[in-house]
mmCIF file of C-alpha atoms in Angstrom:
data_model
loop_
_atom_site.group_PDB
_atom_site.id
_atom_site.type_symbol
_atom_site.label_atom_id
_atom_site.label_comp_id
_atom_site.label_asym_id
_atom_site.label_seq_id
_atom_site.Cartn_x
_atom_site.Cartn_y
_atom_site.Cartn_z
ATOM 1 C CA ILE A 30 21.460 -52.387 9.396
ATOM 2 C CA LYS A 31 23.328 -54.126 12.106
ATOM 3 C CA ALA A 32 25.247 -57.188 12.113
ATOM 4 C CA SER A 33 24.158 -60.128 12.672
ATOM 5 C CA PHE A 34 24.798 -64.389 13.240
ATOM 6 C CA PRO A 35 24.038 -66.162 9.710
ATOM 7 C CA GLY A 36 20.524 -67.451 11.084
ATOM 8 C CA GLY A 37 20.108 -65.048 13.693
ATOM 9 C CA GLU A 38 19.178 -65.020 17.440
ATOM 10 C CA GLN A 39 17.736 -68.629 17.596
ATOM 11 C CA ALA A 40 20.787 -69.589 15.388
ATOM 12 C CA MET A 41 23.104 -68.236 17.417
ATOM 13 C CA GLU A 42 21.831 -69.337 21.569
ATOM 14 C CA LYS A 43 21.429 -73.173 19.168
ATOM 15 C CA PHE A 44 25.998 -72.746 18.407
ATOM 16 C CA PHE A 45 26.194 -71.511 22.334
ATOM 17 C CA GLU A 46 23.997 -74.172 23.171
ATOM 18 C CA VAL A 47 25.935 -77.268 21.005
ATOM 19 C CA ASN A 48 29.416 -76.231 21.522
ATOM 20 C CA ILE A 49 29.699 -75.136 25.217
ATOM 21 C CA LYS A 50 31.816 -76.467 27.647
ATOM 22 C CA TYR A 51 30.889 -76.021 31.156
ATOM 23 C CA PRO A 52 34.324 -75.845 33.172
ATOM 24 C CA GLU A 53 33.462 -78.757 35.546
ATOM 25 C CA VAL A 54 34.603 -76.482 38.838
ATOM 26 C CA SER A 55 32.325 -74.197 37.912
ATOM 27 C CA LYS A 56 29.351 -76.605 37.649
ATOM 28 C CA GLU A 57 30.610 -78.735 41.025
ATOM 29 C CA VAL A 58 30.377 -74.913 42.774
ATOM 30 C CA GLY A 59 27.078 -73.641 41.649
ATOM 31 C CA ILE A 60 28.215 -71.048 39.259
ATOM 32 C CA PHE A 61 25.335 -70.315 37.022
ATOM 33 C CA PRO A 62 25.879 -66.486 35.980
ATOM 34 C CA THR A 63 25.690 -64.973 32.250
ATOM 35 C CA ILE A 64 28.582 -63.387 31.129
ATOM 36 C CA GLN A 65 28.490 -60.800 28.384
ATOM 37 C CA VAL A 66 31.352 -60.349 26.064
ATOM 38 C CA SER A 67 32.197 -57.537 23.817
ATOM 39 C CA PHE A 68 33.048 -57.463 20.422
ATOM 40 C CA ILE A 69 33.831 -55.679 16.828
ATOM 41 C CA VAL A 70 32.232 -57.394 13.383
ATOM 42 C CA THR A 71 34.635 -56.021 10.891
ATOM 43 C CA PRO A 72 33.288 -55.109 7.341
ATOM 44 C CA GLN A 73 34.295 -58.333 6.530
ATOM 45 C CA GLY A 74 32.040 -60.045 8.930
ATOM 46 C CA LYS A 75 35.473 -61.064 11.148
ATOM 47 C CA ILE A 76 35.559 -60.718 15.240
ATOM 48 C CA ARG A 77 38.007 -59.007 16.676
ATOM 49 C CA ASP A 78 38.962 -57.100 19.684
ATOM 50 C CA ILE A 79 36.328 -59.818 22.330
ATOM 51 C CA LYS A 80 36.337 -58.773 25.834
ATOM 52 C CA ASN A 81 34.684 -59.334 29.148
ATOM 53 C CA PHE A 82 32.000 -56.567 29.575
ATOM 54 C CA GLY A 83 30.183 -56.651 32.857
ATOM 55 C CA PRO A 84 31.860 -57.693 36.170
ATOM 56 C CA VAL A 85 34.092 -61.453 36.158
ATOM 57 C CA ILE A 86 31.799 -63.822 38.239
ATOM 58 C CA ASP A 87 34.271 -66.761 37.717
ATOM 59 C CA GLY A 88 37.627 -67.114 35.482
ATOM 60 C CA LEU A 89 36.486 -69.988 33.990
ATOM 61 C CA LEU A 90 33.483 -69.449 32.996
ATOM 62 C CA LEU A 91 35.087 -66.235 31.215
ATOM 63 C CA LYS A 92 37.910 -68.114 29.425
ATOM 64 C CA GLU A 93 34.946 -69.854 28.101
ATOM 65 C CA ALA A 94 31.784 -67.453 27.108
ATOM 66 C CA ILE A 95 35.620 -65.762 25.207
ATOM 67 C CA ARG A 96 35.943 -69.451 23.389
ATOM 68 C CA LEU A 97 33.050 -69.111 22.171
ATOM 69 C CA VAL A 98 33.141 -66.126 20.537
ATOM 70 C CA THR A 99 36.015 -66.835 19.091
ATOM 71 C CA ILE A 100 35.425 -69.931 17.313
ATOM 72 C CA MET A 101 31.617 -68.616 16.011
ATOM 73 C CA PRO A 102 31.330 -68.373 12.414
ATOM 74 C CA ASP A 103 31.257 -65.294 10.335
ATOM 75 C CA TRP A 104 28.550 -63.044 10.844
ATOM 76 C CA ILE A 105 26.983 -60.419 8.215
ATOM 77 C CA PRO A 106 28.543 -57.221 8.674
ATOM 78 C CA ALA A 107 26.815 -54.652 9.294
ATOM 79 C CA MET A 108 25.815 -52.344 6.153
ATOM 80 C CA LYS A 109 25.407 -48.058 5.849
ATOM 81 C CA SER A 110 24.758 -46.400 2.550
ATOM 82 C CA ASN A 111 24.838 -49.548 0.914
ATOM 83 C CA LYS A 112 28.920 -50.642 2.185
ATOM 84 C CA PRO A 113 29.670 -52.908 4.934
ATOM 85 C CA VAL A 114 31.199 -51.548 7.798
ATOM 86 C CA SER A 115 32.481 -52.651 11.861
ATOM 87 C CA GLN A 116 30.371 -52.729 14.499
ATOM 88 C CA SER A 117 30.338 -53.479 18.103
ATOM 89 C CA PHE A 118 28.708 -55.890 19.821
ATOM 90 C CA ILE A 119 27.774 -57.245 23.016
ATOM 91 C CA VAL A 120 26.576 -61.017 23.350
ATOM 92 C CA PRO A 121 25.247 -62.683 26.363
ATOM 93 C CA ILE A 122 26.459 -65.969 27.358
ATOM 94 C CA THR A 123 24.311 -67.861 30.092
ATOM 95 C CA PHE A 124 25.840 -70.551 31.182
ATOM 96 C CA MET A 125 22.608 -73.324 32.601
ATOM 97 C CA LEU A 126 22.830 -76.604 33.650
ATOM 98 C CA ASP A 127 20.975 -79.111 31.347
ATOM 99 C CA LEU A 128 18.886 -81.350 33.985
ATOM 100 C CA LYS A 129 16.760 -83.276 31.608
#
């Protein structure tokens, strides 16, 4: 069984939406990328070894994406043979402006 964010993918998207702090400089320049961040979910559900996975389009946005992953709640760990195990994961974080 794969590791998962508590509440599933929609809960993770909501977590990003609520907690993202879009750097003002990146907004002004008009950079709206998706940053891919890789990490490992430990058997205890902790996140470690957070890294960029892909091209760095904007250093400030990469820093914010890593910050978001760092503050995520513990995950539900992966299971193999009814035992929790480590699993690597890649999460895309899309930076968009709310035009409401």
